[in-house]
Tab-separated table of C-alpha atoms in Angstrom:
chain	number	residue	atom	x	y	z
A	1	UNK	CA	43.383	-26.677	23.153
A	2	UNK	CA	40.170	-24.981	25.075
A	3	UNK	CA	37.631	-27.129	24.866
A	4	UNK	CA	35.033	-24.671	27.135
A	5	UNK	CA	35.343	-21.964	29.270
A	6	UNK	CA	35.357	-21.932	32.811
A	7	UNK	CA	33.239	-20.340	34.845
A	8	UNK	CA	36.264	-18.211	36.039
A	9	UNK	CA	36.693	-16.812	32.672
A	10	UNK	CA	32.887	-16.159	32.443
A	11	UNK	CA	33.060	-13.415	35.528
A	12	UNK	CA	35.852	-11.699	33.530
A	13	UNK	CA	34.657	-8.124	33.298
A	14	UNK	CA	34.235	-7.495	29.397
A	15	UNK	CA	37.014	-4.317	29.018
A	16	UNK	CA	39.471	-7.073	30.107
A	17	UNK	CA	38.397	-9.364	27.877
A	18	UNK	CA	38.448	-7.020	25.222
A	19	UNK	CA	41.867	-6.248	26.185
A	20	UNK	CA	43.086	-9.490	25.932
A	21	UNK	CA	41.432	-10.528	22.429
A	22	UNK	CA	43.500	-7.427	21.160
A	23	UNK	CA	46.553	-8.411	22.508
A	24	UNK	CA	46.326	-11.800	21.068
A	25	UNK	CA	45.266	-10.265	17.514
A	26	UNK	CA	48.305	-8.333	17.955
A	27	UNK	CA	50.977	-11.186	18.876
A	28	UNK	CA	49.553	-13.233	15.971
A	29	UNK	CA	50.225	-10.030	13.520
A	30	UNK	CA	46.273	-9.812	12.552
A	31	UNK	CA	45.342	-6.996	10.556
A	32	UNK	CA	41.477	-7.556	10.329
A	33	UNK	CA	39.427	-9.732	12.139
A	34	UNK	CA	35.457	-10.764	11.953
A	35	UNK	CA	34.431	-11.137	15.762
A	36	UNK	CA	31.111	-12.944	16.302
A	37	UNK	CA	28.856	-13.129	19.344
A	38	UNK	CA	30.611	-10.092	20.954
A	39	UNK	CA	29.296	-9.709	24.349
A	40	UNK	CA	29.929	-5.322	24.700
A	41	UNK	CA	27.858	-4.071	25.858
A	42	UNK	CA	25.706	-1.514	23.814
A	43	UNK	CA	27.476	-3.446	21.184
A	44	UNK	CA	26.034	-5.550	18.634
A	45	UNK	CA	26.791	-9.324	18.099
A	46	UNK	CA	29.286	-8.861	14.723
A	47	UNK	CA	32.267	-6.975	14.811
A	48	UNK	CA	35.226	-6.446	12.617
A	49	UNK	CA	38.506	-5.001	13.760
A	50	UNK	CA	40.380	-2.958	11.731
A	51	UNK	CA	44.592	-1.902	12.341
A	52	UNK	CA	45.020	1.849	12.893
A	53	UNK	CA	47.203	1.611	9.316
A	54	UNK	CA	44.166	0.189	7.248
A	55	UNK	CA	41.418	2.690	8.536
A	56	UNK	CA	41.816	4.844	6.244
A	57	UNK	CA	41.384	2.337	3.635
A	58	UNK	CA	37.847	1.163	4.683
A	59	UNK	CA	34.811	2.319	3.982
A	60	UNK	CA	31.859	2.779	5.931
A	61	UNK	CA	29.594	-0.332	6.605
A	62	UNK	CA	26.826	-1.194	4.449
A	63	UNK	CA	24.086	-3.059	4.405
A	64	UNK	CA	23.984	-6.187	6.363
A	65	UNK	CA	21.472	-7.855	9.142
A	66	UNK	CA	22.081	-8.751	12.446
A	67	UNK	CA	24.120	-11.966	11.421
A	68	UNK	CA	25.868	-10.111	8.049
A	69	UNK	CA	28.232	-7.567	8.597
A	70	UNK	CA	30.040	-6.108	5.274
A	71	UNK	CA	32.573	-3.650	4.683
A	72	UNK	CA	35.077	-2.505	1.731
A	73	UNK	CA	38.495	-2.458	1.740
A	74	UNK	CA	40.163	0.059	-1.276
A	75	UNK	CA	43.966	-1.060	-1.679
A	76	UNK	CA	46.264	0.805	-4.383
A	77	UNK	CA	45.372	-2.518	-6.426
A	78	UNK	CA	41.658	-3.476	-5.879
A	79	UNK	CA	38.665	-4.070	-4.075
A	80	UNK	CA	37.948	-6.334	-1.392
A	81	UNK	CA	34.827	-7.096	0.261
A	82	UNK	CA	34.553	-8.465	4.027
A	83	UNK	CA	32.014	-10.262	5.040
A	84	UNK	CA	32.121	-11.101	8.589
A	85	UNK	CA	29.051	-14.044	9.200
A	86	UNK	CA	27.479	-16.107	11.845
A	87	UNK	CA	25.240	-18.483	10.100
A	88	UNK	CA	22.792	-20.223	12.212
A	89	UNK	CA	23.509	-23.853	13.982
A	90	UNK	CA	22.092	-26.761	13.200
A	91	UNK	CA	19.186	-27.007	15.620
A	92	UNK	CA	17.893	-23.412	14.543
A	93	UNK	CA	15.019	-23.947	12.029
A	94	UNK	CA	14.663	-24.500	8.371
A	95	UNK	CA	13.114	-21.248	7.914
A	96	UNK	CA	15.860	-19.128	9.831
A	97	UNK	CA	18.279	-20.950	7.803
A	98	UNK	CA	16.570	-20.155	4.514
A	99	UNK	CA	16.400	-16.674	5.316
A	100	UNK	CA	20.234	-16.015	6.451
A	101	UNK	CA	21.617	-17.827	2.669
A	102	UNK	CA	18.698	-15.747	0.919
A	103	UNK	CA	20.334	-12.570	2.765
A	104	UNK	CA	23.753	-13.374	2.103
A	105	UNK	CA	22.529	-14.037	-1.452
A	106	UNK	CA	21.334	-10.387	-1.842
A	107	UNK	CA	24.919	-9.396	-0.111
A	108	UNK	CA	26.690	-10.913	-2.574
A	109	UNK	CA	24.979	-10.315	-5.745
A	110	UNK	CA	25.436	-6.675	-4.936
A	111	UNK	CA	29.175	-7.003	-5.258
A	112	UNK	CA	30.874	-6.802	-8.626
A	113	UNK	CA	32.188	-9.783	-9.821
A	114	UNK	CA	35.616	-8.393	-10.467
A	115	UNK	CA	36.232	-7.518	-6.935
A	116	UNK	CA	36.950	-9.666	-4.628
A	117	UNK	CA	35.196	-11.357	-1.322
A	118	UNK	CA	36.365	-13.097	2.021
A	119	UNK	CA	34.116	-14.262	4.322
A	120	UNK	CA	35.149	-14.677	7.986
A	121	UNK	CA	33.046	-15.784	10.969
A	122	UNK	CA	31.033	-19.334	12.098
A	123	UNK	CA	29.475	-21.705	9.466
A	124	UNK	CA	28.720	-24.133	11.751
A	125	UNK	CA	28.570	-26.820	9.213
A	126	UNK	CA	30.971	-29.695	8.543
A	127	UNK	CA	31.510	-29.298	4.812
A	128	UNK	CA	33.512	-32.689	5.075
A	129	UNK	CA	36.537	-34.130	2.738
A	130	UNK	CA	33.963	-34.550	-0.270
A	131	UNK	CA	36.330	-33.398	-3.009
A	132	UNK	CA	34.817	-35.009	-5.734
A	133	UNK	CA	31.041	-34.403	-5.219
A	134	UNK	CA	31.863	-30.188	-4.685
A	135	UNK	CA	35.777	-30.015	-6.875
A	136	UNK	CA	34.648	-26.392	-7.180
A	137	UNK	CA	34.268	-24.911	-3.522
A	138	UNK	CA	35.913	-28.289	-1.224
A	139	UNK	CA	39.343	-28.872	-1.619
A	140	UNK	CA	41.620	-32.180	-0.938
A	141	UNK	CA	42.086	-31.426	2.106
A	142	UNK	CA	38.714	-31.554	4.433
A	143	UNK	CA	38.077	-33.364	7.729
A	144	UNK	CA	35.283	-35.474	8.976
A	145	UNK	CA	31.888	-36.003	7.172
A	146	UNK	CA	29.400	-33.418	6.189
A	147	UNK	CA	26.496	-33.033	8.542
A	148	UNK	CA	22.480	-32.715	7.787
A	149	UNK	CA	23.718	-28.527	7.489
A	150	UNK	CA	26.404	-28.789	5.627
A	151	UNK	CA	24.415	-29.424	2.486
A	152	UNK	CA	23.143	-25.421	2.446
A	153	UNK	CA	26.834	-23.989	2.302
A	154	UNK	CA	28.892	-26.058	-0.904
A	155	UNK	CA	25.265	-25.645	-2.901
A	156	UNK	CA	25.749	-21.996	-2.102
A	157	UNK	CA	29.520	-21.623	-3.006
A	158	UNK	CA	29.235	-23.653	-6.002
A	159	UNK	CA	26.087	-21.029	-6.923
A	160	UNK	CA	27.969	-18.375	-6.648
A	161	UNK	CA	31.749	-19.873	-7.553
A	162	UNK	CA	33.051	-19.495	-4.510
A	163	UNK	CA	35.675	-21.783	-2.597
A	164	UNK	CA	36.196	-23.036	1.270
A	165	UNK	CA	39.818	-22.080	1.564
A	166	UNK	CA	40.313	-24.194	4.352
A	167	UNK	CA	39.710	-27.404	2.192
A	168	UNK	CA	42.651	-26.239	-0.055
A	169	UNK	CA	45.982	-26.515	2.315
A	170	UNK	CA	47.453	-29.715	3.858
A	171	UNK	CA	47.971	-28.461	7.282
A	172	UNK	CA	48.331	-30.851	10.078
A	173	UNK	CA	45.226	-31.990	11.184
A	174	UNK	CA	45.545	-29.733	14.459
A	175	UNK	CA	45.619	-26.922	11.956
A	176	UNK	CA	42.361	-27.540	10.383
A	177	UNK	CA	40.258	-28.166	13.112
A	178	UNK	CA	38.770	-25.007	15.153
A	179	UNK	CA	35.513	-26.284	17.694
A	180	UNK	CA	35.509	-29.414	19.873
A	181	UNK	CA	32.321	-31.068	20.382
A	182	UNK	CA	31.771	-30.843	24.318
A	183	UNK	CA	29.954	-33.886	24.492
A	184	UNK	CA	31.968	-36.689	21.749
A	185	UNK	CA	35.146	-34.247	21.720
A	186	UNK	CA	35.320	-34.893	18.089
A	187	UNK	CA	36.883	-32.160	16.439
A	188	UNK	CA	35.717	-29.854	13.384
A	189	UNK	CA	36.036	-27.681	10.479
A	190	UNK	CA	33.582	-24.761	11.672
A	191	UNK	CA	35.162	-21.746	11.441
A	192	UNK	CA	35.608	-21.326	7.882
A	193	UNK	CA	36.977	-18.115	5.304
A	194	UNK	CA	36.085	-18.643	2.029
A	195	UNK	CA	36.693	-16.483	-1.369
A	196	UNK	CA	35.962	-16.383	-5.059
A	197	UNK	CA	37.230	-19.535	-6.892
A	198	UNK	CA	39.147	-17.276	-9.067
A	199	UNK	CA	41.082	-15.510	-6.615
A	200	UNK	CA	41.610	-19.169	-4.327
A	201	UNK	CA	45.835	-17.929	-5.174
A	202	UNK	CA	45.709	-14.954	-3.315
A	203	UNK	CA	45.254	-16.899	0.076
A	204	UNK	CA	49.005	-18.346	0.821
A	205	UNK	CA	48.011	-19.859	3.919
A	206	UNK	CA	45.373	-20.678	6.567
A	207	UNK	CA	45.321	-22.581	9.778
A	208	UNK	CA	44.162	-22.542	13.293
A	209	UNK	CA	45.814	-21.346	16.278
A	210	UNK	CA	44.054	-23.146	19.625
A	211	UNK	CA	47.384	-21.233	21.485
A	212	UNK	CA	45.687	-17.449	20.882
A	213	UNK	CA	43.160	-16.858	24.182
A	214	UNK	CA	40.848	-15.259	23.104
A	215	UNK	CA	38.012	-16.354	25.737
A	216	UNK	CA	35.812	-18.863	23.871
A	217	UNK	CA	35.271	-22.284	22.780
A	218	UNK	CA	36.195	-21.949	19.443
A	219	UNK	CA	40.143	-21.599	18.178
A	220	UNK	CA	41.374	-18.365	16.307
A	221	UNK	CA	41.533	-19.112	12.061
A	222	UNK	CA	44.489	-16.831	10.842
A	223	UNK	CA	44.823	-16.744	7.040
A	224	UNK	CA	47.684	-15.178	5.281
A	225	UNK	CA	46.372	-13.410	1.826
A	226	UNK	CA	48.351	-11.245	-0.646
A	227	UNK	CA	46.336	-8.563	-2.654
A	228	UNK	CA	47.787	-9.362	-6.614
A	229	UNK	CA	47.343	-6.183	-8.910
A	230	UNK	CA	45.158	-6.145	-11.595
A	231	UNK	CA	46.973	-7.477	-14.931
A	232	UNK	CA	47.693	-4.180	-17.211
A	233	UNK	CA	45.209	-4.588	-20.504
A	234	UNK	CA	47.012	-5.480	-23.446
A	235	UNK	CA	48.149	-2.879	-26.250
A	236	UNK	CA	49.495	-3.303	-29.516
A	237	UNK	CA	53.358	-2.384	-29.998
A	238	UNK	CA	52.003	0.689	-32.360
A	239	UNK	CA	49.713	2.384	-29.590
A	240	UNK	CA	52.509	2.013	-27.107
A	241	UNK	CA	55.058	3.622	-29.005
A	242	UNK	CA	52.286	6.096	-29.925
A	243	UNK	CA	51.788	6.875	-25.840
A	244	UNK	CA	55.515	6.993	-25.738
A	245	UNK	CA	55.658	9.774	-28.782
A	246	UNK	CA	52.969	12.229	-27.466
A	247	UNK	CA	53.874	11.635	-23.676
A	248	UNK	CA	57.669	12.848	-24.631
A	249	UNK	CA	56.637	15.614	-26.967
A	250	UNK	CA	54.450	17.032	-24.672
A	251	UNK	CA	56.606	16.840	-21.732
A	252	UNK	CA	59.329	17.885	-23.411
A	253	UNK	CA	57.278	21.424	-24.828
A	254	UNK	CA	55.606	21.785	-21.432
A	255	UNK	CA	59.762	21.525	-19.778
A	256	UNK	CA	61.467	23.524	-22.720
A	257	UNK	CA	59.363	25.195	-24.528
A	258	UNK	CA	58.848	26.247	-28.490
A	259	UNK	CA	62.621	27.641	-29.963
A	260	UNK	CA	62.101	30.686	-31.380
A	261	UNK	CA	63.495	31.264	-35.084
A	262	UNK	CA	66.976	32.799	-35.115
A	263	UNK	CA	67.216	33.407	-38.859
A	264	UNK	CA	65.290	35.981	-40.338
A	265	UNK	CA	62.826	35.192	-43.492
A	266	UNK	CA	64.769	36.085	-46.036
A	267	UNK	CA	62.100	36.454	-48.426
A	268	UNK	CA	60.227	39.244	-46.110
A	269	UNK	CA	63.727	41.049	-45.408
A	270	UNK	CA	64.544	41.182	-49.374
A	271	UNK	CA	61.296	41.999	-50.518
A	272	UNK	CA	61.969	45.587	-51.400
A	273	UNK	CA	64.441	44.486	-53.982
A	274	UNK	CA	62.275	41.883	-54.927
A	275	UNK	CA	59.154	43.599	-55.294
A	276	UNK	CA	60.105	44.714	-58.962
A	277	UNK	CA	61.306	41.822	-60.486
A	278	UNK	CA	58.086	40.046	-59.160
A	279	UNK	CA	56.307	42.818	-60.977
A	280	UNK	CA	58.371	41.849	-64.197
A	281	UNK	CA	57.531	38.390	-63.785
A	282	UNK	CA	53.649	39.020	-63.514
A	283	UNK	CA	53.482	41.108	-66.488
A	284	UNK	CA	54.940	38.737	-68.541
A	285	UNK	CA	52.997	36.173	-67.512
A	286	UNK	CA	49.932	38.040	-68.455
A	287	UNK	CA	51.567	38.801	-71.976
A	288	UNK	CA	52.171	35.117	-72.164
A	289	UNK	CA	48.448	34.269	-71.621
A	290	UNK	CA	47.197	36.810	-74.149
A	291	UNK	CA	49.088	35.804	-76.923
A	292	UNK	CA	46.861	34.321	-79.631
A	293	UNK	CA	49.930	32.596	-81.095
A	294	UNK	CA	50.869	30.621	-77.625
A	295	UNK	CA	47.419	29.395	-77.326
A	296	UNK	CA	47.491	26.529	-80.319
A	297	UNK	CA	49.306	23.060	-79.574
A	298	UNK	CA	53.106	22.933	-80.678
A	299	UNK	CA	53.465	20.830	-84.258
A	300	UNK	CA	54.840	17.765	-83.611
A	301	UNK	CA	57.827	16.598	-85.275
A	302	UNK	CA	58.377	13.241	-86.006
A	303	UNK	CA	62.326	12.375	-87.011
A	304	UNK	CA	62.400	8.900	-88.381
A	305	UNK	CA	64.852	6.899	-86.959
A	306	UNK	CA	66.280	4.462	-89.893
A	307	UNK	CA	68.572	1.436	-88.587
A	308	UNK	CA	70.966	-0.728	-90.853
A	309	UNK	CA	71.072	-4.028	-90.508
């Protein structure tokens, strides 16, 4: 575990350490990752980096302030927002702190409800093991106590039904602690992702790695999440045999085509020798029609029907 870094690693030239933060992203099979307090320069202080396979799946930044950085990630099955954060400590004042949660309010309210959100970066606030005061957004699984900031962030979550996924998994307690205090050396629970309450089962795992070098103070938080596909709508057993009927027919017409008729009409091919007989037939139903005597009602005969007993 790294509890500071050395003034040897601080005269690292930055390309290097650069280098070596890939590397490590690499070995520990990270896709994305939220970098704060990048040190580039000509560079800002967020970063997220993106795998050469997913670029094409990410669209262009948006919004955002200096301590907000958001981006969109389209898979084949949804939407997913990343929000890569670094909230303000706990010695910055009240007003800075009510500004970054009222910014990261309008960030989120922007973002459909249906699609998903993970946010990466710093808290820096001990949310604590508190299950029962926050159920919603603290799981069973916290460390230590909450501090005078940690108040700000389960108020928020619970706002907005969100979860701390680090809360929810019963990792060893190496696992779930990322930052060392320099001056107790009591470990915490800093570096925190969290997600929409509803989608808390698409995270399968998440724990800290103190082994990845990635030059600073704070230990790398990998989490492990699997995109589910939207559940199909439900349809009645008569619409989806009607999708099956029309799809067939008109696949099979568009394929095959309309079978011409092989027999000839034999009505149109006979109608020269029909032609006079229909003639007959007219005429005498017009003779029919004019005759006075076929106009009046048939007399009804009535037979009487005796039975013997």
């Amino acid at each position: 575990m790294c509890p500071g870094i050395s003034d040897e690693l601080l005269r690292v030239e930055d390309t290097r350490k650069s280098a070596n933060i890939d590397r490590e992203l690499k070995r520990l099979n990270i896709d994305i990752a939220g970098l704060q307090e990048t040190r580039l320069s000509s560079k800002g202080k967020l970063k997220e980096q993106v795998t050469n396979s997913l670029r094409s799946s990410i669209e262009p930044p948006f919004g955002g302030t200096e301590l907000i950085f958001s981006l969109r990630y389209l898979s084949p099955s949804d939407s997913v927002h990343l929000l890569s954060i670094n909230a303000p400590t706990l010695y910055r004042s009240e007003e800075t702190k009510h500004q970054f949660y009222k910014d990261l309010n309008c960030v989120i309210r922007n973002i459909p409800t249906n699609e998903n959100i993970y946010r990466l970066g710093h808290s820096n606030v001990r949310v604590g093991s508190n299950h029962d005061s926050w159920h919603i957004c603290v799981g069973h699984f916290g460390i230590g106590n909450m501090n005078d900031n940690g108040q700000r962030l389960p108020e928020f979550c619970t706002y907005h039904n969100l979860c701390i996924t680090n809360t929810f998994f019963a990792n060893k307690p190496s696992h779930k602690a990322s930052w060392r205090h320099p001056g107790s050396h009591h470990w915490g629970q800093l570096d925190l992702i969290i997600t929409r309450r509803s989608f808390l089962n698409s995270v399968q795992l998440i724990r800290s790695y103190h082994s990845a070098d990635c030059d600073t103070d704070h230990s790398l938080i990998r989490s492990r999440i699997r995109i589910l596909p939207k559940n199909c709508p439900s349809s009645s057993a008569e619409s989806m045999w009607n999708y099956i009927r029309d799809d067939l027919y008109t696949t099979s017409i568009d394929t095959f085509g309309m079978s011409e008729r092989q027999n000839p009409d034999w009505f149109s091919a006979g109608l020269l020798e029909l032609e006079p007989v229909i003639e007959e037939k007219i005429g005498a139903l017009m003779q029919y029609k004019s005759d006075s005597s076929t106009n009046s009602a048939p007399e009804q005969l009535w037979i009487p029907i005796t039975t013997k007993e």
